[in-house]
mmCIF file of C-alpha atoms in Angstrom:
data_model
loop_
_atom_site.group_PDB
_atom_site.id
_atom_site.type_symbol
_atom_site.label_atom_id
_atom_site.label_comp_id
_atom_site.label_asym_id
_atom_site.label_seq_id
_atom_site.Cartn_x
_atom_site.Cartn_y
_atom_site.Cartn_z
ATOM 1 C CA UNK A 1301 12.265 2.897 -27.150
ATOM 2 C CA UNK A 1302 14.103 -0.796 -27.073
ATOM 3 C CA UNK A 1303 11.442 -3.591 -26.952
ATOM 4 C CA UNK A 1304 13.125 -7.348 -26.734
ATOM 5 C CA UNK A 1305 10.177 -9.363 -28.370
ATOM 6 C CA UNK A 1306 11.295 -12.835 -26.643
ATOM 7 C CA UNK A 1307 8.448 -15.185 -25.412
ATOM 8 C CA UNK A 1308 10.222 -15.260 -21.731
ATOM 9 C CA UNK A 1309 10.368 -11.643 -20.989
ATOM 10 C CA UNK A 1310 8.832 -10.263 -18.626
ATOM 11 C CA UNK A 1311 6.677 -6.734 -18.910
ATOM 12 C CA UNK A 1312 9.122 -4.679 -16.487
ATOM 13 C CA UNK A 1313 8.427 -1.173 -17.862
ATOM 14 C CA UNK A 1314 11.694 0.684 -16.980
ATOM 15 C CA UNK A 1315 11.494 5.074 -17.314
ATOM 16 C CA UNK A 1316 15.117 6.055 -16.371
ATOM 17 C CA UNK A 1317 18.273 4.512 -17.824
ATOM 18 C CA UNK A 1318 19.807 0.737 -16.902
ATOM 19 C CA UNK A 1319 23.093 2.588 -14.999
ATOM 20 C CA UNK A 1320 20.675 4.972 -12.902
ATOM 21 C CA UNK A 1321 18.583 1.631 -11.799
ATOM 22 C CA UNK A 1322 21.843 -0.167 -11.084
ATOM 23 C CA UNK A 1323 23.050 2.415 -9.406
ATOM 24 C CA UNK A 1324 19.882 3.143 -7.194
ATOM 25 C CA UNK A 1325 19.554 -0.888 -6.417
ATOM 26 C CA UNK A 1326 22.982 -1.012 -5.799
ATOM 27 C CA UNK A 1327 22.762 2.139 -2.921
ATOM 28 C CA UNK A 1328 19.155 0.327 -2.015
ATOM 29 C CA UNK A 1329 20.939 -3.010 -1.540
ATOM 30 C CA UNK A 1330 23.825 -1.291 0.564
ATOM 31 C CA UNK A 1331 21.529 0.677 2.827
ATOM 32 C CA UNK A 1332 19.558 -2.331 3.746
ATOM 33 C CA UNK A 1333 22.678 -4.472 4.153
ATOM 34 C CA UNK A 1334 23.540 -6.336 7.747
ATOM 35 C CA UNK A 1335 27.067 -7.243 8.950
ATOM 36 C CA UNK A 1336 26.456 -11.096 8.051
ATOM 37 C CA UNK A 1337 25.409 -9.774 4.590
ATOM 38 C CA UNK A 1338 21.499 -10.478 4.458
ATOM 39 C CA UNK A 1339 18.991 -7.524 4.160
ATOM 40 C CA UNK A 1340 17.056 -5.695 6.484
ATOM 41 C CA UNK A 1341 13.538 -5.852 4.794
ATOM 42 C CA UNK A 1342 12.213 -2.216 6.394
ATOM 43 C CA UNK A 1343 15.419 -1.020 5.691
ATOM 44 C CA UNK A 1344 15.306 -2.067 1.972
ATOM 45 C CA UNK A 1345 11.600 -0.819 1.375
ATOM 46 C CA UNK A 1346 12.747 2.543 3.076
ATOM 47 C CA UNK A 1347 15.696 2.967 0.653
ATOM 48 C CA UNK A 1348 13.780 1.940 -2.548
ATOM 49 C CA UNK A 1349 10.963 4.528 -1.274
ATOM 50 C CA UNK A 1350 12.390 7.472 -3.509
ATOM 51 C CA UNK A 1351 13.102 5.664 -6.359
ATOM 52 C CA UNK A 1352 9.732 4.733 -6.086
ATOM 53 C CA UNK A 1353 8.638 8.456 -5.600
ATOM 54 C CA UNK A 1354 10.570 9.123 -8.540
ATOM 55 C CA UNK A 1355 9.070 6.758 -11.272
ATOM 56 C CA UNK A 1356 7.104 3.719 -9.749
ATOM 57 C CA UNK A 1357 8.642 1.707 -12.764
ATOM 58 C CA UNK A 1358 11.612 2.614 -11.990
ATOM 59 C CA UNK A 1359 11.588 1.278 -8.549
ATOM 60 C CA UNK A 1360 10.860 -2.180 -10.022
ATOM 61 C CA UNK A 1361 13.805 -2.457 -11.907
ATOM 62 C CA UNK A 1362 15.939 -1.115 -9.179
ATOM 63 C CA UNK A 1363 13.995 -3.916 -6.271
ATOM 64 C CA UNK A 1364 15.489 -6.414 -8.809
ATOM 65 C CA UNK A 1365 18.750 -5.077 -8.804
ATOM 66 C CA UNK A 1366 18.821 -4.620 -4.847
ATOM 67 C CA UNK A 1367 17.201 -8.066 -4.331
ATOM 68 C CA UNK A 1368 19.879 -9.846 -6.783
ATOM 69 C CA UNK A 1369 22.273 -7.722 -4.130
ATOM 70 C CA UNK A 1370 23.340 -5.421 -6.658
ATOM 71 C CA UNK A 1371 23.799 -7.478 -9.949
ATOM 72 C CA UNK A 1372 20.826 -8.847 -11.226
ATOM 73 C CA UNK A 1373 21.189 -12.120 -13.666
ATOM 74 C CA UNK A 1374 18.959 -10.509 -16.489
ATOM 75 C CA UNK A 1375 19.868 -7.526 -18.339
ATOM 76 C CA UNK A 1376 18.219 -4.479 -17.645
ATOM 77 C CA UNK A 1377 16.336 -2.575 -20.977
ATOM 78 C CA UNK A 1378 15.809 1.187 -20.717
ATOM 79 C CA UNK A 1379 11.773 1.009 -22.415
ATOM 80 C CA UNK A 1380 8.780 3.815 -22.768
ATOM 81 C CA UNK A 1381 6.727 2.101 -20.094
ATOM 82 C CA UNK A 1382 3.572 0.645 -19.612
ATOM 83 C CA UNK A 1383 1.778 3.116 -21.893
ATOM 84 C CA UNK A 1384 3.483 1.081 -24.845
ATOM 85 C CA UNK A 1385 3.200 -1.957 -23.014
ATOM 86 C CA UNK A 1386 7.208 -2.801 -23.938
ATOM 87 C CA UNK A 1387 9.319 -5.280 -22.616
ATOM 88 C CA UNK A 1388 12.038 -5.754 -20.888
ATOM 89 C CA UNK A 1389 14.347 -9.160 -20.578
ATOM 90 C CA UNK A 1390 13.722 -11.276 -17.504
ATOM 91 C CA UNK A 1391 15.896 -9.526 -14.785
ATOM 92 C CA UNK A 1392 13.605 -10.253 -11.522
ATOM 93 C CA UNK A 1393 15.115 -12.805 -9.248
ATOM 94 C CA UNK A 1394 14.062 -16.374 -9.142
ATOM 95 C CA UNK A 1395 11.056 -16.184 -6.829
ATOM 96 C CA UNK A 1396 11.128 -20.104 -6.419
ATOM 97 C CA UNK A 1397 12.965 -19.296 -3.120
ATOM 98 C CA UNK A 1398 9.844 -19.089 -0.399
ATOM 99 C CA UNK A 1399 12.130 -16.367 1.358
ATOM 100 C CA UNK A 1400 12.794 -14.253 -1.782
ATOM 101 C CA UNK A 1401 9.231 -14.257 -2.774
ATOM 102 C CA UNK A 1402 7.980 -13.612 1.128
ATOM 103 C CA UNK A 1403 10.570 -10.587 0.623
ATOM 104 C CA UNK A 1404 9.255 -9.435 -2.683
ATOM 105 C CA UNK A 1405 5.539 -9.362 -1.563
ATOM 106 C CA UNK A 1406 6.363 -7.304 1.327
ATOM 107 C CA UNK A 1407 8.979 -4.952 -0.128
ATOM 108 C CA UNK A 1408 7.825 -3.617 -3.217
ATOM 109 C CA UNK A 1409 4.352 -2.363 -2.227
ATOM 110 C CA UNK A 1410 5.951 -1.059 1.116
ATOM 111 C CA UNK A 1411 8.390 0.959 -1.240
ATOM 112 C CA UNK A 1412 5.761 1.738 -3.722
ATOM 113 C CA UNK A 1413 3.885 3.763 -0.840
ATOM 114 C CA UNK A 1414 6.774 6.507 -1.879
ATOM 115 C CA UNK A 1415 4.807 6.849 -5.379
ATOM 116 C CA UNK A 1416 1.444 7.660 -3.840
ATOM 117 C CA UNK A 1417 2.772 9.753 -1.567
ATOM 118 C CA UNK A 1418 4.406 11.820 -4.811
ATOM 119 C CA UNK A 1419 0.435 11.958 -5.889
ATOM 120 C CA UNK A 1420 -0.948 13.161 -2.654
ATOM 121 C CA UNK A 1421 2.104 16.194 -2.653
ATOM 122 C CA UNK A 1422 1.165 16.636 -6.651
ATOM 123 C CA UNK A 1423 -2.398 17.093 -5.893
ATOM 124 C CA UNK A 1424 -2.037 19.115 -2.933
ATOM 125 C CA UNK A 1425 0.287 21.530 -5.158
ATOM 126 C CA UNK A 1426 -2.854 21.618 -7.843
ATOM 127 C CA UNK A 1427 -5.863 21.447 -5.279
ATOM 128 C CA UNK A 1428 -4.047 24.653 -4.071
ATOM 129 C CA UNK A 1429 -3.138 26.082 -7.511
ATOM 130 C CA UNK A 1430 -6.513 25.724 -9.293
ATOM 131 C CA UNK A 1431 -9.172 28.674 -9.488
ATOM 132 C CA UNK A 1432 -12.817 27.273 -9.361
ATOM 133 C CA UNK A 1433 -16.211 29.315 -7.539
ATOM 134 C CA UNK A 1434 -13.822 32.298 -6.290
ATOM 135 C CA UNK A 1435 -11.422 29.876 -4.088
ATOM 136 C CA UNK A 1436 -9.309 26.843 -4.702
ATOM 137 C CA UNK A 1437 -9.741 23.340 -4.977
ATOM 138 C CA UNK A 1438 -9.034 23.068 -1.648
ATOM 139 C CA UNK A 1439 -11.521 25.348 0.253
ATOM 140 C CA UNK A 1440 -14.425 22.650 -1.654
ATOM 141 C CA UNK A 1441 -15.700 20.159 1.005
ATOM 142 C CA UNK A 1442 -16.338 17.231 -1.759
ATOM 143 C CA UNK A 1443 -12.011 17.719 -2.447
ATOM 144 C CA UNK A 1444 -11.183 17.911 1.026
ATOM 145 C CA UNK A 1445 -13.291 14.801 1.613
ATOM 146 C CA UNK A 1446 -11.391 12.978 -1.408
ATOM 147 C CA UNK A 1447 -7.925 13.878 -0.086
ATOM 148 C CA UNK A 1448 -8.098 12.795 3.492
ATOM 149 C CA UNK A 1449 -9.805 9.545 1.926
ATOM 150 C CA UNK A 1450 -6.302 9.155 0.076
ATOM 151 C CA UNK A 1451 -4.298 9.675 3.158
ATOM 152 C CA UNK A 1452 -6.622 7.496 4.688
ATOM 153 C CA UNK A 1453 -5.506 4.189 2.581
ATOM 154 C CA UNK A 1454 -2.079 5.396 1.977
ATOM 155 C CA UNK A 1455 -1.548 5.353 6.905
ATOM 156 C CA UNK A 1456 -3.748 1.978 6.319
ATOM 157 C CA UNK A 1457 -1.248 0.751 3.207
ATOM 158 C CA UNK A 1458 2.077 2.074 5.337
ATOM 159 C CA UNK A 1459 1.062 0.500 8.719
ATOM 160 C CA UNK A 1460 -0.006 -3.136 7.002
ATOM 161 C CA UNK A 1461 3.362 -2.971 5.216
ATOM 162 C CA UNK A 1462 5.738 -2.120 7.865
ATOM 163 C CA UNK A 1463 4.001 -5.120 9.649
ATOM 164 C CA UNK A 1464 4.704 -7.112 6.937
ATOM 165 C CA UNK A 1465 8.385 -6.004 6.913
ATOM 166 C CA UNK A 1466 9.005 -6.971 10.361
ATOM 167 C CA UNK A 1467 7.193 -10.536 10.260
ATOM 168 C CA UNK A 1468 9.356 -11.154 7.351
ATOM 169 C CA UNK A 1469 12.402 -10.176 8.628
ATOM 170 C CA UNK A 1470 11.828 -12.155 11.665
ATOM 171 C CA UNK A 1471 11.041 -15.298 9.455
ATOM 172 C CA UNK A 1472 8.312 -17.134 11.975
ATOM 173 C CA UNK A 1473 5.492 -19.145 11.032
ATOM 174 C CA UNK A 1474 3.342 -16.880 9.734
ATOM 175 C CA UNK A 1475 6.071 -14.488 7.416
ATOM 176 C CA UNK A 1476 4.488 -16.181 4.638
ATOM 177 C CA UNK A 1477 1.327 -15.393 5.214
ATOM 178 C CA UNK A 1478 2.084 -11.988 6.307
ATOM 179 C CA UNK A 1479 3.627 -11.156 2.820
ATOM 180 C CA UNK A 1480 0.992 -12.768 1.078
ATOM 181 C CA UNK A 1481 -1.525 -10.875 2.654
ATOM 182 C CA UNK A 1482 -0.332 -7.439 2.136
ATOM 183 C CA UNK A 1483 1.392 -8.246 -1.204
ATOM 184 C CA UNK A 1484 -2.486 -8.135 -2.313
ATOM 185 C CA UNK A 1485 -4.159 -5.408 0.330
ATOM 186 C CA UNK A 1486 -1.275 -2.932 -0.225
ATOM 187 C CA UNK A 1487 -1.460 -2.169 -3.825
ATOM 188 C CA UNK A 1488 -5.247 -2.368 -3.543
ATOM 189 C CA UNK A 1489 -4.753 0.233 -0.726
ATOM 190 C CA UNK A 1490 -2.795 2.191 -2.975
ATOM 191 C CA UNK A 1491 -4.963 1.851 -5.597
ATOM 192 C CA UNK A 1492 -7.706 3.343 -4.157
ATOM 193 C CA UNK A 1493 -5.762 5.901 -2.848
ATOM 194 C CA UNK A 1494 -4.653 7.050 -6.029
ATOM 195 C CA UNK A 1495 -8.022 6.562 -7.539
ATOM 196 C CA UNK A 1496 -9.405 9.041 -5.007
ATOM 197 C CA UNK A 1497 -6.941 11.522 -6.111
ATOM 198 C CA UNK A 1498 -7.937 10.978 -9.903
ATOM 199 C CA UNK A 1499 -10.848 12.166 -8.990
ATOM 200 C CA UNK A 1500 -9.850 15.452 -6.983
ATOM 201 C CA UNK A 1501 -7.688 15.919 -10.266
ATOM 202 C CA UNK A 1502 -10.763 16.291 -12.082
ATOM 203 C CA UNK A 1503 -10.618 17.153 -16.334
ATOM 204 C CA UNK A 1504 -6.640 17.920 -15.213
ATOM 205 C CA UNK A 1505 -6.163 13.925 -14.842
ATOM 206 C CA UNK A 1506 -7.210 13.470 -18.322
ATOM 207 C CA UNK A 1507 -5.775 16.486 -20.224
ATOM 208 C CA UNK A 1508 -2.158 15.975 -18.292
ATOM 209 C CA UNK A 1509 -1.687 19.933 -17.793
ATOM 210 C CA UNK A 1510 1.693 20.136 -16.997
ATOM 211 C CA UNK A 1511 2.995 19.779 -14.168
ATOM 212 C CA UNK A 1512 0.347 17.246 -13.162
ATOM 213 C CA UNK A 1513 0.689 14.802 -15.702
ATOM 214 C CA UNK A 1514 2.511 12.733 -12.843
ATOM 215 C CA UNK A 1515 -0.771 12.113 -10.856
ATOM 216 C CA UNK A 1516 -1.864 10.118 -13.982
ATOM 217 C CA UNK A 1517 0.933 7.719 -14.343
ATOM 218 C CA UNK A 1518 1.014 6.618 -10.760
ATOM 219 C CA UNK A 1519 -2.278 5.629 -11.017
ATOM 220 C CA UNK A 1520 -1.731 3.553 -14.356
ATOM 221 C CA UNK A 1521 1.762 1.955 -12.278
ATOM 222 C CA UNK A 1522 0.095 1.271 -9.047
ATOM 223 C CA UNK A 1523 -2.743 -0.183 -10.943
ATOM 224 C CA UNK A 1524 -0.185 -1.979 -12.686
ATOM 225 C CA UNK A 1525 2.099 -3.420 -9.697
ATOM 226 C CA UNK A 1526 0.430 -7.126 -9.021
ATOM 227 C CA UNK A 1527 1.079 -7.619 -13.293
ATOM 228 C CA UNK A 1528 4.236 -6.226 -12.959
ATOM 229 C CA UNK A 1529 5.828 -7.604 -9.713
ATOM 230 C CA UNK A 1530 5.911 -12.203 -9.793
ATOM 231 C CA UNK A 1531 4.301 -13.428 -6.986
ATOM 232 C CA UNK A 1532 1.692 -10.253 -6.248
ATOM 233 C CA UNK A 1533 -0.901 -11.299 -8.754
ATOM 234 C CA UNK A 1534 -1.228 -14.478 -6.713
ATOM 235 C CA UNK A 1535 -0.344 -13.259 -3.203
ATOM 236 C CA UNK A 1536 -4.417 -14.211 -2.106
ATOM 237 C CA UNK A 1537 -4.040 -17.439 -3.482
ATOM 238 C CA UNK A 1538 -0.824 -18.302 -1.019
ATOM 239 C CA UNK A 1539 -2.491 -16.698 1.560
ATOM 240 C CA UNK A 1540 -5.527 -19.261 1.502
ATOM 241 C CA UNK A 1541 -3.734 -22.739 3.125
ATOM 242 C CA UNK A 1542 -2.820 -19.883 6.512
ATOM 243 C CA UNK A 1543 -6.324 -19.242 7.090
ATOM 244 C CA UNK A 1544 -7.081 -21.679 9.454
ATOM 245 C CA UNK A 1545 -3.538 -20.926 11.579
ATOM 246 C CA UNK A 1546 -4.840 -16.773 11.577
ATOM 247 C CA UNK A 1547 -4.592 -15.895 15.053
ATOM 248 C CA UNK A 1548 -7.294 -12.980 14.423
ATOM 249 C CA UNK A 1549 -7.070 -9.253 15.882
ATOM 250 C CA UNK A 1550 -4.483 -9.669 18.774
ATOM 251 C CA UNK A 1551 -3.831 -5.606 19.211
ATOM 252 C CA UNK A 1552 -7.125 -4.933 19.110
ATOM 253 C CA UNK A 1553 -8.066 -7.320 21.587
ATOM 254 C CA UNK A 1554 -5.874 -5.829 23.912
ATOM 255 C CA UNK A 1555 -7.457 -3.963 26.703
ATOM 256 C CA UNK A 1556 -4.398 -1.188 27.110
ATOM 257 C CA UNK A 1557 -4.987 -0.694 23.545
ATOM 258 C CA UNK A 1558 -8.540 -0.482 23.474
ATOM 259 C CA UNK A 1559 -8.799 1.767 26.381
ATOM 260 C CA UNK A 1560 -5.905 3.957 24.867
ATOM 261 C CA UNK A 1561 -8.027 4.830 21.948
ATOM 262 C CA UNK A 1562 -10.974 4.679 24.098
ATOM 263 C CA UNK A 1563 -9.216 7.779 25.735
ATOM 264 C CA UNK A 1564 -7.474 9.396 22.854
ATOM 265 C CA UNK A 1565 -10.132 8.675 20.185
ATOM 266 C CA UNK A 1566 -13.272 7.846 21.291
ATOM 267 C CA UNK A 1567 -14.904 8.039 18.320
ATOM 268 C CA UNK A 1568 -12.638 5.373 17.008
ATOM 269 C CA UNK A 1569 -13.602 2.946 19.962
ATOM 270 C CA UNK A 1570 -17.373 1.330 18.808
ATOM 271 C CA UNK A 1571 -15.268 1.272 15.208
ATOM 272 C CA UNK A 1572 -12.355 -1.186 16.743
ATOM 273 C CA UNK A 1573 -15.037 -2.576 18.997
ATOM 274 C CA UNK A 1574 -16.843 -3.665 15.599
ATOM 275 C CA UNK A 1575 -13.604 -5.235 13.619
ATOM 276 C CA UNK A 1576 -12.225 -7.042 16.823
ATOM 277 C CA UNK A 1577 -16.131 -8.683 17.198
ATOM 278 C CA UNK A 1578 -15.652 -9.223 13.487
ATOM 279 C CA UNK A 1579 -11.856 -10.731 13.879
ATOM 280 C CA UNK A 1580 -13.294 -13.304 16.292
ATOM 281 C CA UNK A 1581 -15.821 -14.068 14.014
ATOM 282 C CA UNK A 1582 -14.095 -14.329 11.086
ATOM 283 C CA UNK A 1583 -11.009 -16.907 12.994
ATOM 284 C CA UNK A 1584 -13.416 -18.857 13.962
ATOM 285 C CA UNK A 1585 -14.660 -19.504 10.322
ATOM 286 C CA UNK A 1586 -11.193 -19.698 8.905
ATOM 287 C CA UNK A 1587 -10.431 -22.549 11.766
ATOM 288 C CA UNK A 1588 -12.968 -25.080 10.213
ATOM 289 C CA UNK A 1589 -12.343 -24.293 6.619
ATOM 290 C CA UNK A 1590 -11.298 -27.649 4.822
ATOM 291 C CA UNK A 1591 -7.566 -27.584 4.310
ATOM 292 C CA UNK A 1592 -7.906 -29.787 1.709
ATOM 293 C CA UNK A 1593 -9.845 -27.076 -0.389
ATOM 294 C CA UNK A 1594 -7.333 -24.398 -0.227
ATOM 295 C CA UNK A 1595 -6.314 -24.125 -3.386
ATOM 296 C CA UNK A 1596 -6.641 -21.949 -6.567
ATOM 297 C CA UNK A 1597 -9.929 -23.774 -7.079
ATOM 298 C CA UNK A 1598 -11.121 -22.828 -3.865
ATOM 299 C CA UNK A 1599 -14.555 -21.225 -3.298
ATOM 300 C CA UNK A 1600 -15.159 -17.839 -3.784
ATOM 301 C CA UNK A 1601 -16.265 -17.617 0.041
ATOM 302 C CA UNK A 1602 -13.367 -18.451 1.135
ATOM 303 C CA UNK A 1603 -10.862 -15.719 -1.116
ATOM 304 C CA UNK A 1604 -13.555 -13.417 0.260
ATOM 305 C CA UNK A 1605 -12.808 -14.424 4.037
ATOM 306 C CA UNK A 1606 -9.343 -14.635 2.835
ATOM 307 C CA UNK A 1607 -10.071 -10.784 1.685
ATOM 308 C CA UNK A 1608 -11.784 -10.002 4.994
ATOM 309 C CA UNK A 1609 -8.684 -11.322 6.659
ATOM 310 C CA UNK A 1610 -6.445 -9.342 5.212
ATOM 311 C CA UNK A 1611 -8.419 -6.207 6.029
ATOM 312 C CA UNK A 1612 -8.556 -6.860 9.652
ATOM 313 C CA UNK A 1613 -5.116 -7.687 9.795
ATOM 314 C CA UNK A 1614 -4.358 -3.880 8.601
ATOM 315 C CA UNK A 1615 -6.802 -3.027 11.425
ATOM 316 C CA UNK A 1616 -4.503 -4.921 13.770
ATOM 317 C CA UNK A 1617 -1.321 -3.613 12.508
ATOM 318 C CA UNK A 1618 -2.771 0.067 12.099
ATOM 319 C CA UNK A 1619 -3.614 0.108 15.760
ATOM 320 C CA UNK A 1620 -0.340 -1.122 16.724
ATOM 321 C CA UNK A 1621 1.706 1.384 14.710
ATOM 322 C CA UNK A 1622 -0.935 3.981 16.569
ATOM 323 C CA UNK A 1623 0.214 2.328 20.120
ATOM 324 C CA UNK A 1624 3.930 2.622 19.528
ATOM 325 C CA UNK A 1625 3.813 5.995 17.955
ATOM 326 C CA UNK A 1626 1.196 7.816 20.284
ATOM 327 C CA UNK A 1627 2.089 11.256 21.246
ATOM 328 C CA UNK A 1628 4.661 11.913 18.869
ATOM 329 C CA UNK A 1629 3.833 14.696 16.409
ATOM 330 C CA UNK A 1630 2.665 13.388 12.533
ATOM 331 C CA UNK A 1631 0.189 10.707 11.317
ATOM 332 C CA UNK A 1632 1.611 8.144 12.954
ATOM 333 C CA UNK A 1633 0.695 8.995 16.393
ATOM 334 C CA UNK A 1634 -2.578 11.240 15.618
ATOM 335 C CA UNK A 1635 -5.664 9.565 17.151
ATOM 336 C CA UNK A 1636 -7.574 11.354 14.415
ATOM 337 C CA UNK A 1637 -5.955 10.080 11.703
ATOM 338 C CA UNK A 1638 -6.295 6.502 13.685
ATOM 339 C CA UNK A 1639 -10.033 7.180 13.442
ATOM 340 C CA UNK A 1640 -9.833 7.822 9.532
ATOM 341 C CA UNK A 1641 -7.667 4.530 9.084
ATOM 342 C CA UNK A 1642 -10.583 2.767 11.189
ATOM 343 C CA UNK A 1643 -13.567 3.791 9.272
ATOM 344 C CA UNK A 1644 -11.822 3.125 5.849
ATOM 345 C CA UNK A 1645 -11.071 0.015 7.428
ATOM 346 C CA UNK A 1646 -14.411 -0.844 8.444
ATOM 347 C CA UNK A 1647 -16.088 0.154 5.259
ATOM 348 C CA UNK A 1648 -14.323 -2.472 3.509
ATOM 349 C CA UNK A 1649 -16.039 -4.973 5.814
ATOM 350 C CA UNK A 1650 -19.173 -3.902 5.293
ATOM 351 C CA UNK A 1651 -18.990 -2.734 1.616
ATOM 352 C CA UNK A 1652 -20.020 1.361 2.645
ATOM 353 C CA UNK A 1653 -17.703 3.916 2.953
ATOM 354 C CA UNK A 1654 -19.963 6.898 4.597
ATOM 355 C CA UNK A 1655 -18.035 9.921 4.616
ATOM 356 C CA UNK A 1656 -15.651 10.731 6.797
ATOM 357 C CA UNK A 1657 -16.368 13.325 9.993
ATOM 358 C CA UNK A 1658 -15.131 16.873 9.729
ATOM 359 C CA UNK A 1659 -12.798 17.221 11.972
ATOM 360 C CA UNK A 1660 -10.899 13.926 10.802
ATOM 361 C CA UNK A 1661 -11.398 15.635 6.931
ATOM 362 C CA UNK A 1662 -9.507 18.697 8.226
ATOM 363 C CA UNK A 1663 -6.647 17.082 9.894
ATOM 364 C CA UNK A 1664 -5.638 14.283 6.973
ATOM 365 C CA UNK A 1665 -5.933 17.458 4.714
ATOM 366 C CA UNK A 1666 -3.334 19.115 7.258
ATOM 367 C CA UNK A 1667 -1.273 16.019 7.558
ATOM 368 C CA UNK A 1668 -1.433 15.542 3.235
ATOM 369 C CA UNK A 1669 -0.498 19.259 3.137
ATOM 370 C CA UNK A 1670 2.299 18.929 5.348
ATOM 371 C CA UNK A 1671 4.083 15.852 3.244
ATOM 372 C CA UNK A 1672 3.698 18.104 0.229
ATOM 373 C CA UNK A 1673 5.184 20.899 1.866
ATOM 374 C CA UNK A 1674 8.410 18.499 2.969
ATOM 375 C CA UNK A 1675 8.471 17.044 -0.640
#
């Protein structure tokens, strides 16, 4: 283990060696490049996406790398990670830049989705291995449930951030408020997601029995990600002074939308029907907020509008990655996993997640078994 002990370094827990994360930023930085030089922000996050599946940590140091374009300023320290809580020397870019920071917020949780989707193949792999009441974890109802809650978050996490993506790449007025509202739902997202599978891990998560010992560390570096990452510990904060320019739920307000899912989930419908009514609601409260009191000071009843904001904007972009991907085979287009994403959704509106139906249970647990099948 090499710790620098200087007052301006930041915690930047790095697993594999400097020359690998140069390396992997570098390839990162080149995959995402565009003929005039700048990066493609989905492009990037896609790249970074199996580092990230590799050693969340990891990926950190090798975002820095690719953001810096492939030679950060700082120096890059091989450490033990966050379990020893060591440091490593200041080697993230200079996030004074409103772009780089708008870039940040929406890459590195976007690429981060590749860790928890390492945890949902890990605990598929043990939720099929382990012996319990003369089946597998798998066949028990309360395991299923947990699993397809995790897939659940992770569609929700994956459609907010590849919305994010594309508003920052096309650098309108609200890019900044895009990335600073899922640089703080997305690792939440994921959060949850990995919490649920901490629980399916059961005594496993604590005694790290080989080879599951990986479920436990993504949990402690997603948990981890807004004090690890500049500018995602704050992300609600900059998201406050855009509340009253939020132009609420626009995909679910549309009717071809609505009356897609109508047709192709209809059990989704009352549920979209609810967070569009609660969208409208909601922009009309964050129009006469005082944008003098936006600040870090700012009520508590406005971070938690600021909170509900962010949730129905994942509603919004969930249903629009539904729309364009409808009919095509995986989660994407699967108006069952829609549903799931919907009621997760809406349970973090109203504070209740009831549990989810059967049939939308059975399918996320098909869909989680497939991605640990491809892994």
């Amino acid at each position: 283990m090499i710790t620098i002990p200087v007052p301006s370094a930041r915690v930047v827990p790095v697993i594999s060696g400097a020359a690998d994360l140069r390396t992997s930023g570098a390839a990162a930085a080149a995959a995402a490049a565009r003929p005039d030089g700048s990066l493609d922000p989905a492009r990037l996050a896609a790249a970074l996406r199996p580092v990230f599946a590799r050693d969340a940590a990891a990926g950190v140091g090798a975002t820095w790398v690719a953001l810096a374009g492939g030679s950060p300023a700082g120096d890059l320290v091989v450490t033990s990670g966050l379990r020893e809580g060591s440091f490593a020397t200041d080697a993230a870019p200079d996030h004074a830049d409103p772009r780089l920071l708008a870039l940040t917020r929406a890459v590195v949780p976007a690429a981060a989705i590749g860790a928890v989707e390492t945890a949902v193949a890990a605990s598929v792999a043990y939720a099929r291995a382990r012996r319990l009441y003369g089946g597998c974890v798998l066949d028990i109802p309360h395991a299923r449930a947990l699993l397809a809650a995790a897939v659940a978050d992770l569609r929700a996490a994956d459609a907010l951030s590849a919305a994010a993506l594309h508003e920052v790449d096309a650098a309108g007025p609200a890019s900044t408020a895009s990335a600073a509202l899922a640089g703080h739902l997305v690792p939440v997202l994921l959060a949850d997601a990995v919490q649920q599978l901490s629980v399916l891990a059961g005594s496993t998560f604590y005694a790290r029995i080989e080879p599951f010992p990986v479920i436990e560390k993504i949990v402690r570096d997603i948990a981890a990600l807004p004090l690890l990452v500049p500018g995602l510990g704050a992300a609600l904060v900059d998201a406050l002074p855009a509340l009253p320019a939020w132009s609420g739920t626009t995909v679910l307000d549309d009717p071809a939308v609505r009356a897609a899912i109508d047709r192709d989930a209809p059990r989704a419908g009352p549920l979209v029907a609810e967070l569009a009514a609660a969208g409208e609601v909601q922009r009309g409260i964050a129009h006469d907020l005082d944008r003098a009191a936006l600040g870090l000071d700012a009520p508590a009843a406005t971070y938690d509008l600021a909170l509900r904001v962010a949730v129905l904007t994942a509603a919004d972009a969930a249903a629009a990655a539904w729309s364009a991907a409808r009919g095509r085979p995986g989660p994407a287009g699967d108006p069952l996993a829609l549903e799931a994403v919907m009621r997760r959704l809406h349970g973090r509106l109203v504070r209740r997640h009831p549990p989810l139906p059967a049939a939308v249970v059975a399918r996320l647990v098909e869909h989680a078994e497939a991605l640990a099948d491809s892994s």
